[in-house]
Each structure stands twice: as structure tokens, then as C-alpha cells.
PDB file of C-alpha atoms in Angstrom:
ATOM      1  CA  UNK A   1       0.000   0.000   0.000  1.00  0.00           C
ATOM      2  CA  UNK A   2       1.639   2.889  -0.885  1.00  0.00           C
ATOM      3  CA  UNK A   3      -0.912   6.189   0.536  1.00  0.00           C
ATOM      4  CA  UNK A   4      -0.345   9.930   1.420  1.00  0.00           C
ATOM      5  CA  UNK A   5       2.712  10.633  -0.820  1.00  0.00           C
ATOM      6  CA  UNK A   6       3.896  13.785  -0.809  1.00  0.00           C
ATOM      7  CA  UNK A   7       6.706  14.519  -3.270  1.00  0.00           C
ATOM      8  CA  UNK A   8       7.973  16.470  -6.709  1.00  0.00           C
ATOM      9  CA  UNK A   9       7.725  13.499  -8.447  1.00  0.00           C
ATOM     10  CA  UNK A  10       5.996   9.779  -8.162  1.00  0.00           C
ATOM     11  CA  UNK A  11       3.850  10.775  -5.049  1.00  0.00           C
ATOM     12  CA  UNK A  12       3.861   6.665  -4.537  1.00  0.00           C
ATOM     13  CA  UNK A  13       6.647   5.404  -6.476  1.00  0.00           C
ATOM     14  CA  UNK A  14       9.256   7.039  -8.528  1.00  0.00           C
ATOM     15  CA  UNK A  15      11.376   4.183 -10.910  1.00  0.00           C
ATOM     16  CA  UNK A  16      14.393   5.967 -12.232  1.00  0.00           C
ATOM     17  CA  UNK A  17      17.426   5.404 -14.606  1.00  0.00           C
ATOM     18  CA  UNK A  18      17.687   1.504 -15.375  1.00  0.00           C
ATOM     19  CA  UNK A  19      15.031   0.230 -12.466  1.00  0.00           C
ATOM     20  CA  UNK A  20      13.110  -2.703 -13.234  1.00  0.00           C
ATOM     21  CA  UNK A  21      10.531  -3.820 -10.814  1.00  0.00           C
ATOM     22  CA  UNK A  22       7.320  -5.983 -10.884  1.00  0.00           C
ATOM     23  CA  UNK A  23       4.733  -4.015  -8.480  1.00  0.00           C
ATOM     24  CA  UNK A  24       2.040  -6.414  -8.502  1.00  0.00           C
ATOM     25  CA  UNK A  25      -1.273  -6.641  -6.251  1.00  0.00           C
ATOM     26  CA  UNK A  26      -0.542  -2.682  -4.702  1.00  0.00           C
ATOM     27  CA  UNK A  27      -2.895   0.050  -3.764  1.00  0.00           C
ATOM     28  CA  UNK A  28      -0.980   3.273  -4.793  1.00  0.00           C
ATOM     29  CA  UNK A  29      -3.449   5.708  -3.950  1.00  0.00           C
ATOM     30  CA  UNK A  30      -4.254   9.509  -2.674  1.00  0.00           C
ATOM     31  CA  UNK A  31      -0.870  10.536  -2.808  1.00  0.00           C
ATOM     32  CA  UNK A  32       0.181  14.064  -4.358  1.00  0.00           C
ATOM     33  CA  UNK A  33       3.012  15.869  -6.085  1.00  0.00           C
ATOM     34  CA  UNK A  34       4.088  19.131  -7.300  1.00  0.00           C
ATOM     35  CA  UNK A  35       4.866  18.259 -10.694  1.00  0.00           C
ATOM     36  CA  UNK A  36       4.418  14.409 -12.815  1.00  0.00           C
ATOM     37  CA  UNK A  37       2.930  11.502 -11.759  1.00  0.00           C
ATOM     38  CA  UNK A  38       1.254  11.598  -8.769  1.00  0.00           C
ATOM     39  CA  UNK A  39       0.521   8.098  -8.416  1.00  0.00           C
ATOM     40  CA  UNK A  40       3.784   6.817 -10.189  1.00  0.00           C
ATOM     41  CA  UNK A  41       6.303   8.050 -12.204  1.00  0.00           C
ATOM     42  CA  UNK A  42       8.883   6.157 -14.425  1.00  0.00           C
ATOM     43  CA  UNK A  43      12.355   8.076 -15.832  1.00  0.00           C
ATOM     44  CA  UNK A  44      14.730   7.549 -18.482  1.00  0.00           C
ATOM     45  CA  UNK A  45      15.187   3.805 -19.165  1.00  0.00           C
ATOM     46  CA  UNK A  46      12.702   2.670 -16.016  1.00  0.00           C
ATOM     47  CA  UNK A  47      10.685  -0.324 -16.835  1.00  0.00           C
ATOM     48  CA  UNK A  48       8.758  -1.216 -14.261  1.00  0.00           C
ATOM     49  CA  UNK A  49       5.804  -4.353 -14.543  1.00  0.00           C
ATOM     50  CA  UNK A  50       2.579  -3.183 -12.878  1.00  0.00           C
ATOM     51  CA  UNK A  51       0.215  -5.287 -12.552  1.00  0.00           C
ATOM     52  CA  UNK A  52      -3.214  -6.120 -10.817  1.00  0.00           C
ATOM     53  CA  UNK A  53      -3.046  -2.587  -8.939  1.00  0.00           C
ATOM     54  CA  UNK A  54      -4.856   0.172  -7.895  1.00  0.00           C
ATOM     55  CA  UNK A  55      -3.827   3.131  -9.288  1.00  0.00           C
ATOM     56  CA  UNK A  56      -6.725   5.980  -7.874  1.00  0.00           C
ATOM     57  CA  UNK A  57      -7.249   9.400  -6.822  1.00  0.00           C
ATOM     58  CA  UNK A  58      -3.322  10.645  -6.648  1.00  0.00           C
ATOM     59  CA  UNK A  59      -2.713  14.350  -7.703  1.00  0.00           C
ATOM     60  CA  UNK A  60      -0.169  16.299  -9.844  1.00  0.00           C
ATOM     61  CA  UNK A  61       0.267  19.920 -10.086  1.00  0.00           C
ATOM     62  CA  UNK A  62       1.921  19.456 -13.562  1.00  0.00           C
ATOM     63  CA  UNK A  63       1.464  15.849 -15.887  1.00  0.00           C
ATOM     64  CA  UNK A  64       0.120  12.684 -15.408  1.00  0.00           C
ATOM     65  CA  UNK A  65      -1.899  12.844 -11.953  1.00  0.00           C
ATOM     66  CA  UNK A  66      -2.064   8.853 -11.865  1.00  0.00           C
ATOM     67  CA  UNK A  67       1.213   7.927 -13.936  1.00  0.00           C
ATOM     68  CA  UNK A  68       3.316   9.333 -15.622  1.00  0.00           C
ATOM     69  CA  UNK A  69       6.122   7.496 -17.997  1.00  0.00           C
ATOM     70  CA  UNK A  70       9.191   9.990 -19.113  1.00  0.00           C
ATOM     71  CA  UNK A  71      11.030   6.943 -21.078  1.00  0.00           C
ATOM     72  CA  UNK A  72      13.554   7.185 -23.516  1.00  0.00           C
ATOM     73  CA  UNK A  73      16.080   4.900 -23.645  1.00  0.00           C
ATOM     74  CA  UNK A  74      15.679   1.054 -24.499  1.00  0.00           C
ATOM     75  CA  UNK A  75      12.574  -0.068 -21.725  1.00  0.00           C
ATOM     76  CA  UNK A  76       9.314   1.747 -20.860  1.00  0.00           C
ATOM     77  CA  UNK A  77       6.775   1.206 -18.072  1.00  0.00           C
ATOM     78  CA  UNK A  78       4.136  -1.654 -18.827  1.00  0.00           C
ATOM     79  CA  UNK A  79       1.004  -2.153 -17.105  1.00  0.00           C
ATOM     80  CA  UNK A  80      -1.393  -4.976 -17.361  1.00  0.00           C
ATOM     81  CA  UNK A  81      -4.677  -5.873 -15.095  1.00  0.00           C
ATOM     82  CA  UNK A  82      -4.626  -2.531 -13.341  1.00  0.00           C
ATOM     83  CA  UNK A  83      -7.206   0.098 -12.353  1.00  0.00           C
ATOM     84  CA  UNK A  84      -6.402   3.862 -12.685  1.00  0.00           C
ATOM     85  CA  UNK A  85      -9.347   6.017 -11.940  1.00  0.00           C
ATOM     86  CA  UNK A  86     -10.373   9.237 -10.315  1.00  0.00           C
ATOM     87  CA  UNK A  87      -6.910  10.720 -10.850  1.00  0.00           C
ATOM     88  CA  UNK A  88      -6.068  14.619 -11.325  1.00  0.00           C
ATOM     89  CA  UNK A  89      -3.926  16.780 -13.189  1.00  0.00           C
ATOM     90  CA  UNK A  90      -3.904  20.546 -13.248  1.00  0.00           C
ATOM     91  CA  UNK A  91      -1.670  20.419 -16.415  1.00  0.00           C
ATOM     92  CA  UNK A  92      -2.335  17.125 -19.111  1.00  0.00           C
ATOM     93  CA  UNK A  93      -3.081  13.080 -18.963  1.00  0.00           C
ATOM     94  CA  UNK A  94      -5.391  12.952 -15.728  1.00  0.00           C
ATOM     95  CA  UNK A  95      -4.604   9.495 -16.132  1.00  0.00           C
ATOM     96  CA  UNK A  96      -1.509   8.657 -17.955  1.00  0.00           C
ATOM     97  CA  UNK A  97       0.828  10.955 -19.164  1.00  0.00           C
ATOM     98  CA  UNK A  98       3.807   9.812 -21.732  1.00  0.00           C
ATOM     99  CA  UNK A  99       6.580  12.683 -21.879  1.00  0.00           C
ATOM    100  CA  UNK A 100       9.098  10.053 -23.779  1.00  0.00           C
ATOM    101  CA  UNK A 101       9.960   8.541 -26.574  1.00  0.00           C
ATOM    102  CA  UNK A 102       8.967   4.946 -25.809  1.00  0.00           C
ATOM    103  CA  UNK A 103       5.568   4.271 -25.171  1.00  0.00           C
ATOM    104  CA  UNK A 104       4.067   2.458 -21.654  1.00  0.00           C
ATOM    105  CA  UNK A 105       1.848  -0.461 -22.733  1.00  0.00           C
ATOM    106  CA  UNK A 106      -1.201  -0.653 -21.588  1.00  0.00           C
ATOM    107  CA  UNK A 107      -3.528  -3.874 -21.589  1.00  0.00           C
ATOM    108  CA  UNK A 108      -6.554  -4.965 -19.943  1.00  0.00           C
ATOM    109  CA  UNK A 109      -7.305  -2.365 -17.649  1.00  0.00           C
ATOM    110  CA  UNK A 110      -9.578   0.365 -16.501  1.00  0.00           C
ATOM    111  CA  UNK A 111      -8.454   3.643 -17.116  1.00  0.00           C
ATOM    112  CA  UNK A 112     -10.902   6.588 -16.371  1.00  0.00           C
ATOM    113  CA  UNK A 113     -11.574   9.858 -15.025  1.00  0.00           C
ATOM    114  CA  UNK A 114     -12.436  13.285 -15.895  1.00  0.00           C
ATOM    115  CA  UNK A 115     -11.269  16.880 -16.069  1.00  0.00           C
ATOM    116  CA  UNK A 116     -10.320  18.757 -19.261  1.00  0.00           C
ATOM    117  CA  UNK A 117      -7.745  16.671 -20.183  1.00  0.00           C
ATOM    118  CA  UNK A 118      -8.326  13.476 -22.280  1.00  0.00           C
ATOM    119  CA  UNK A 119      -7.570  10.556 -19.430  1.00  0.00           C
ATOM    120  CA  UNK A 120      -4.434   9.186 -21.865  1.00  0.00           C
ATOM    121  CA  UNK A 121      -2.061  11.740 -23.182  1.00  0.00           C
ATOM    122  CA  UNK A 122       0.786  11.166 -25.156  1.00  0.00           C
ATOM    123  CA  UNK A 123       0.507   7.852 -26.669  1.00  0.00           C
ATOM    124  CA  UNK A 124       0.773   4.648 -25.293  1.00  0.00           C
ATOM    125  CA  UNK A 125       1.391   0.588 -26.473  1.00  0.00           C
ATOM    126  CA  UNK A 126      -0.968  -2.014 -26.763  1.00  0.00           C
ATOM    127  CA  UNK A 127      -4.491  -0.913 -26.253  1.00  0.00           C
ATOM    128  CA  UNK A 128      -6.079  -4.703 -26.001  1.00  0.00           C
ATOM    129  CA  UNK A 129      -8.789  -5.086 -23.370  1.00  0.00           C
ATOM    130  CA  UNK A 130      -8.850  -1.195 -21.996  1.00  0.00           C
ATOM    131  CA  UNK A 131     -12.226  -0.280 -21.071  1.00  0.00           C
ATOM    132  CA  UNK A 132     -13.761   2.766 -19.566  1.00  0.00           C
ATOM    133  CA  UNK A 133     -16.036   3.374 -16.984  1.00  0.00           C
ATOM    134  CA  UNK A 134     -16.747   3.841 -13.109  1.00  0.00           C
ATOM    135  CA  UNK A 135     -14.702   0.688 -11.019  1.00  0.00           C
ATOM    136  CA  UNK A 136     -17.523   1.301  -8.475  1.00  0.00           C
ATOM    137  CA  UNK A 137     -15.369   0.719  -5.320  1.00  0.00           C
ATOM    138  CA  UNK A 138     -17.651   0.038  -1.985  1.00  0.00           C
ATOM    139  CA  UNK A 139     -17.396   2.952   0.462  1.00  0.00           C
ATOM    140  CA  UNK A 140     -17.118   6.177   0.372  1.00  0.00           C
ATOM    141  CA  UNK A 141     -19.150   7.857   3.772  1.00  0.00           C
ATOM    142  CA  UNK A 142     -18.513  10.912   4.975  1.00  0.00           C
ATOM    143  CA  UNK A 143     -19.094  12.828   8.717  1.00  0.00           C
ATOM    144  CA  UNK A 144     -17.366  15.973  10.851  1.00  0.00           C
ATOM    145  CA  UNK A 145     -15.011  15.855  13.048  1.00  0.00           C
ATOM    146  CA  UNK A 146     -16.162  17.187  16.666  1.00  0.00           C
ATOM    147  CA  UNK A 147     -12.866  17.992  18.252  1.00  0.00           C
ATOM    148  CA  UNK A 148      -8.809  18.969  16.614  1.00  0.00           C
ATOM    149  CA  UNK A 149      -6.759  16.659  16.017  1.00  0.00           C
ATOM    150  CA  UNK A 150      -3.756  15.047  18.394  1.00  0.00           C
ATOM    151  CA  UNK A 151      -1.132  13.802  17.451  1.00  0.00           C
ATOM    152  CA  UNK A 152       1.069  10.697  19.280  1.00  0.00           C
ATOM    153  CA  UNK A 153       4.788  11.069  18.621  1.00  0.00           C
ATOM    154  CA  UNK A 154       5.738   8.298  20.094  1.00  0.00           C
ATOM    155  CA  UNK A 155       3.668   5.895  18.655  1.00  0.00           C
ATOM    156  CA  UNK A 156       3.233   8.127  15.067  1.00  0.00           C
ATOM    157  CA  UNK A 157      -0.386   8.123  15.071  1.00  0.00           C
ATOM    158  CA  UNK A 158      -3.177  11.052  14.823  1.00  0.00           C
ATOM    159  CA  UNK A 159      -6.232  10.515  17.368  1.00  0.00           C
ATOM    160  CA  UNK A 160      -9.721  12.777  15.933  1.00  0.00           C
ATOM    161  CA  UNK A 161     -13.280  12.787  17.644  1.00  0.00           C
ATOM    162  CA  UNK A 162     -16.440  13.039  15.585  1.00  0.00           C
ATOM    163  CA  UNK A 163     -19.676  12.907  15.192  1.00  0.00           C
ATOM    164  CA  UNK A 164     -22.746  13.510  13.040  1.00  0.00           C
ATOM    165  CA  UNK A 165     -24.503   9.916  14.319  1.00  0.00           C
ATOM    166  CA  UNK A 166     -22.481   7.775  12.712  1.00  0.00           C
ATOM    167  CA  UNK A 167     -23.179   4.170  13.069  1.00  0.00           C
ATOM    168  CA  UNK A 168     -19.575   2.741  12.737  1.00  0.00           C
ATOM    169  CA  UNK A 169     -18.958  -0.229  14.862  1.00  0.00           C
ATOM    170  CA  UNK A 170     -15.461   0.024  16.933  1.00  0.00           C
ATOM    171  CA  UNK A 171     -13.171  -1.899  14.704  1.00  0.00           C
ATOM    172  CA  UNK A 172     -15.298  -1.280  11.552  1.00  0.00           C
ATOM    173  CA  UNK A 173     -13.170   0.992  10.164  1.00  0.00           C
ATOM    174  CA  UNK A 174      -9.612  -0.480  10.590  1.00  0.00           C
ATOM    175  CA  UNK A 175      -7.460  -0.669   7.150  1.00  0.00           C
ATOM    176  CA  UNK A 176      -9.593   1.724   5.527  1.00  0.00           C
ATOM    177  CA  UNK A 177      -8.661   4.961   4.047  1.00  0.00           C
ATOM    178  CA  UNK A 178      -9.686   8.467   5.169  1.00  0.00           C
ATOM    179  CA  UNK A 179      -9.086  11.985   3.319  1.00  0.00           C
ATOM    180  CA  UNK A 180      -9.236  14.039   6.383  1.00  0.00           C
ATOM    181  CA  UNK A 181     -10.736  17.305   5.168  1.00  0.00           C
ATOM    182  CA  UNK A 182     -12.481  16.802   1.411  1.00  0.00           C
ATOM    183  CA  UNK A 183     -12.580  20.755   1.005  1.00  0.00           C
ATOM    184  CA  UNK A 184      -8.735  21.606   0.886  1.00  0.00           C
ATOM    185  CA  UNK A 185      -7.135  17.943   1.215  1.00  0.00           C
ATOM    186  CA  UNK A 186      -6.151  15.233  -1.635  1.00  0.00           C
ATOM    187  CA  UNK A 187      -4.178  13.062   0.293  1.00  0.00           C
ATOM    188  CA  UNK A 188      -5.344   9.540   2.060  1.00  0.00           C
ATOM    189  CA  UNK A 189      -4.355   7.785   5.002  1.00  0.00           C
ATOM    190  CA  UNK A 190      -4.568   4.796   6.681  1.00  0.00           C
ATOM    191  CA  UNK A 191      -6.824   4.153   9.627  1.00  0.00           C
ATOM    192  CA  UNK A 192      -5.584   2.361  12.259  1.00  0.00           C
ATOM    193  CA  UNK A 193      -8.548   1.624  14.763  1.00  0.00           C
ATOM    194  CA  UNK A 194     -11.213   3.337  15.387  1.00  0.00           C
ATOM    195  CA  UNK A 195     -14.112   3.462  18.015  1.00  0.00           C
ATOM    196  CA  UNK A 196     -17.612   4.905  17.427  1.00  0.00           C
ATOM    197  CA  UNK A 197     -16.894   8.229  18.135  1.00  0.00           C
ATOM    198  CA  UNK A 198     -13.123   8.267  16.941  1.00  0.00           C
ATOM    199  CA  UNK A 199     -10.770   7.701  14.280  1.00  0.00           C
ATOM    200  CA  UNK A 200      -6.880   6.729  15.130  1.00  0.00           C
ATOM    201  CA  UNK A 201      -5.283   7.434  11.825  1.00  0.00           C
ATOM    202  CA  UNK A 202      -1.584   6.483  11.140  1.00  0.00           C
ATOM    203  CA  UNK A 203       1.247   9.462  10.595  1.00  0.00           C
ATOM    204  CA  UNK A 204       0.226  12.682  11.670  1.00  0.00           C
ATOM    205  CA  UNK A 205      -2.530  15.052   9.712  1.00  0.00           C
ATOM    206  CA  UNK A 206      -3.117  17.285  12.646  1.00  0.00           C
ATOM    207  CA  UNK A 207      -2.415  20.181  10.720  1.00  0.00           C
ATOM    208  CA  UNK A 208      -4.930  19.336   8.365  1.00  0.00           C
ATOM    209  CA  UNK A 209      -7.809  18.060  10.461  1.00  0.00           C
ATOM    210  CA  UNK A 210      -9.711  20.414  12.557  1.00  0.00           C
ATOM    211  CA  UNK A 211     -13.364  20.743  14.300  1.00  0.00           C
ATOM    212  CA  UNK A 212     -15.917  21.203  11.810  1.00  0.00           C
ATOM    213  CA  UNK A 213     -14.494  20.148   8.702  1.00  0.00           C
ATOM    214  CA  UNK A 214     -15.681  16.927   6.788  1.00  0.00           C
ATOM    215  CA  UNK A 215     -14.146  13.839   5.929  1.00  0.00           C
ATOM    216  CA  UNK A 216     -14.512  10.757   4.007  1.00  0.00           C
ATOM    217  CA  UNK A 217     -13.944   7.477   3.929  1.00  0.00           C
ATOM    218  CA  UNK A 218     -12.207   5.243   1.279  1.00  0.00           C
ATOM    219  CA  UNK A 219     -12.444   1.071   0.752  1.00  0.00           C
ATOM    220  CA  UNK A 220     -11.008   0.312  -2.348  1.00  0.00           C
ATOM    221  CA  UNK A 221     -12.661  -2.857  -3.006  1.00  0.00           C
ATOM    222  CA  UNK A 222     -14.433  -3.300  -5.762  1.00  0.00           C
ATOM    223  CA  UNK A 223     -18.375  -3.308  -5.405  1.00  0.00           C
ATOM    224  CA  UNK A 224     -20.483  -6.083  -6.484  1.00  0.00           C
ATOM    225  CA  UNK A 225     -21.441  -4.192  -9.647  1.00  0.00           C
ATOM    226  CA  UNK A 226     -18.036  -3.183 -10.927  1.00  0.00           C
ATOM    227  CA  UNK A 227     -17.227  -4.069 -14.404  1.00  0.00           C
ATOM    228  CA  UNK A 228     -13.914  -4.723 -13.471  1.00  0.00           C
ATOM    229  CA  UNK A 229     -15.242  -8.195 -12.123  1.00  0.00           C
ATOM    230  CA  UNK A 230     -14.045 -10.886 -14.443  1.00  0.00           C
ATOM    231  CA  UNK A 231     -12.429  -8.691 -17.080  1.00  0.00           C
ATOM    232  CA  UNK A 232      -8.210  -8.684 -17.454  1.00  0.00           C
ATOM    233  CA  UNK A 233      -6.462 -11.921 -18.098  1.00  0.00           C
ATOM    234  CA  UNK A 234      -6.067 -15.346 -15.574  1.00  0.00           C
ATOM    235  CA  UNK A 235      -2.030 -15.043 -17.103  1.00  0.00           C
ATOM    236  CA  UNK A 236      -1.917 -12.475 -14.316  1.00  0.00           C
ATOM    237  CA  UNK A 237      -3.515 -13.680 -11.630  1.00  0.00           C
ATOM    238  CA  UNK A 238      -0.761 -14.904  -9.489  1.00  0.00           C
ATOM    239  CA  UNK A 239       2.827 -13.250  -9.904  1.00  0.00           C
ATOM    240  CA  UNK A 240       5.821 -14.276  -8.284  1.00  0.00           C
TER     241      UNK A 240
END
């Protein structure tokens, strides 16, 4: 899981020079970065193997606010079995944004999103078995918080009271995902525990996180009526 990035470049992973790993089976989500790729971003001869991830709601103040591949040397990025969705960009490729001379491929995966710029920009490899459409993940509740936040150094977690009648069992919300203020904040992080009137959320956000604001809740699994049920390839599956 790879959440809350905050960086110039590959908010969740950055691949440079002659890197070439397999990232299989990740969530790389609500992470943010000043310029490309907020979810990922691959340089010069970088050819990393993505496959069966979650590529969603990262942000980039310049290109490519999922990925973005910069490749031009001998190997390019390749992604297979993947879901990138709900991604932003303030400059092009919401999505996917290609910068190099080598095209990413691109097969059997969801890839959509909105904003002015077309989702893929710059070309890409490939092509067989993308589809568009909404991945429908379950979740996605919101409430306020009642109190500021506190934050534990020594145990590196962020403790926030709220409210609004929730009916969240203690436990419930454990693994989940939570942007912590939906009006200024992109970011996600992980929940740690939670009771029914409070949230313990990993690293600290209590700059960001005050009484008042709203926030919302992220699970990234897919929903019962997602069309990314049975689609991809079985080749995939399992990677070692």
C-alpha cells in the first residue's frame, strides 16, 4: 500500500534510470506531487511491470496525476490488469501521461476519469482489453469531526473525535482509508482503529484536520457491480 505521498515526483513510487521492478497486487493511492505523476512516475530507461493494482485518486500539479512514464532509452513502463481512476492533473493526462519517446503499454485495464484533459495523453502501447467506466469501489461515507486533532509522537499516530450519528462499529473501520478534510485535502491515510466516536489514523494530519471540517472514507474494493469483475487476463492472476 503505498498512501499519502507527498513529493515532486511519483507521489507513490518514482522508478528511475535503469530500475526494473514488478509491483504487482498494490494500492498506490491519494498521494500528491508538485509536478508528474502523482501516483507513479517512471524516468529515463525505467521499466517497471505493474500489474493487478490500484492506481486511484493521486494528484499532480503538472502531468500525469495517476502515472506518468518519461522513457527514452531502451525499456518503458508496462502495465497490465490494473485500475487507474479518479486521478487529477492541473496540467495534461489525468490518467496517464507519456513525456518520452517509448511508449508504456497498456492492456486490460480500466483507465478513467475526468477533467479537461483526455484521461491518456501522449501515446501509449498495446491498447487490447482497456475499457472505460466507473470501477464502483464500496465505500465512500462521509461525517465531521467534533474535536482537533492530536497527534502521538511516540507511537506516530493522529487521534480525531467526531460525530454527526455515525453508526460505525469500533473496529469497523480499521485498514480503511480516510481523506481528512475533502474541502482543501487530496491526500489519504490509513486508519488504524477506530471506536464509534473516533478515528486513530496512522502518521500525523493534525495540521490538516480540525473541528468542523468533513471527511470521508475510502475502501477500495471493488463493489459487487463493478465491471472490473471478471475482465483482465487469468495469465496475471498470481505473480511471483
Amino acid at each position: 500500500v503505498m498512501v499519502g505521498g507527498l513529493a515532486e515526483h511519483g507521489g507513490g513510487v518514482f522508478v528511475d534510470t535503469t530500475g526494473t521492478p514488478t509491483i504487482h497486487d498494490c494500492l498506490i493511492a491519494g498521494n500528491r506531487v508538485e509536478l508528474n505523476g502523482g501516483g507513479l512516475y517512471s524516468f529515463l530507461d525505467a521499466g517497471p511491470d505493474v500489474i493487478n493494482c490500484t492506481i486511484a485518486m493521486n494528484s499532480a500539479g503538472g502531468d500525469g496525476g495517476g502515472i506518468c512514464v518519461n522513457s527514452n532509452g531502451t525499456d518503458s513502463a508496462f502495465f497490465r490488469n490494473c485500475v487507474i481512476q479518479d486521478n487529477a492533473a492541473a496540467g495534461s493526462g489525468t490518467q496517464v501521461m507519456n513525456l518520452g519517446s517509448l511508449y508504456p503499454g497498456l492492456y486490460d485495464s480500466l483507465i478513467a476519469g475526468g477533467g479537461s484533459s483526455p484521461d491518456v495523453v501522449g501515446g501509449y502501447s498495446g491498447g487490447s482489453g482497456i475499457f472505460d467506466g466507473d470501477a464502483a469501489f464500496v465505500g465512500g461515507d462521509t461525517a465531521t469531526w467534533t474535536a482537533a486533532a492530536s497527534f502521538d509522537a511516540s507511537k506516530g499516530v493522529t487521534s480525531i473525535n467526531f460525530g454527526n450519528g455515525s453508526t460505525w462499529k469500533a473496529g469497523e473501520l480499521a485498514g480503511r482509508f480516510i481523506n481528512v478534510d475533502t474541502a482543501s485535502e487530496t491526500r489519504l491515510f490509513r486508519i488504524q482503529a477506530n471506536t464509534t466516536s473516533n478515528i486513530t489514523v496512522e502518521g500525523s494530519v493534525a495540521g490538516m484536520a480540525s473541528s468542523g471540517e468533513t471527511f470521508r472514507i475510502h475502501d477500495f474494493h471493488l463493489s459487487g457491480t463493478s465491471p472490473c469483475i471478471d475482465r483482465g487476463t487469468d495469465t496475471y492472476a498470481n505473480v511471483s
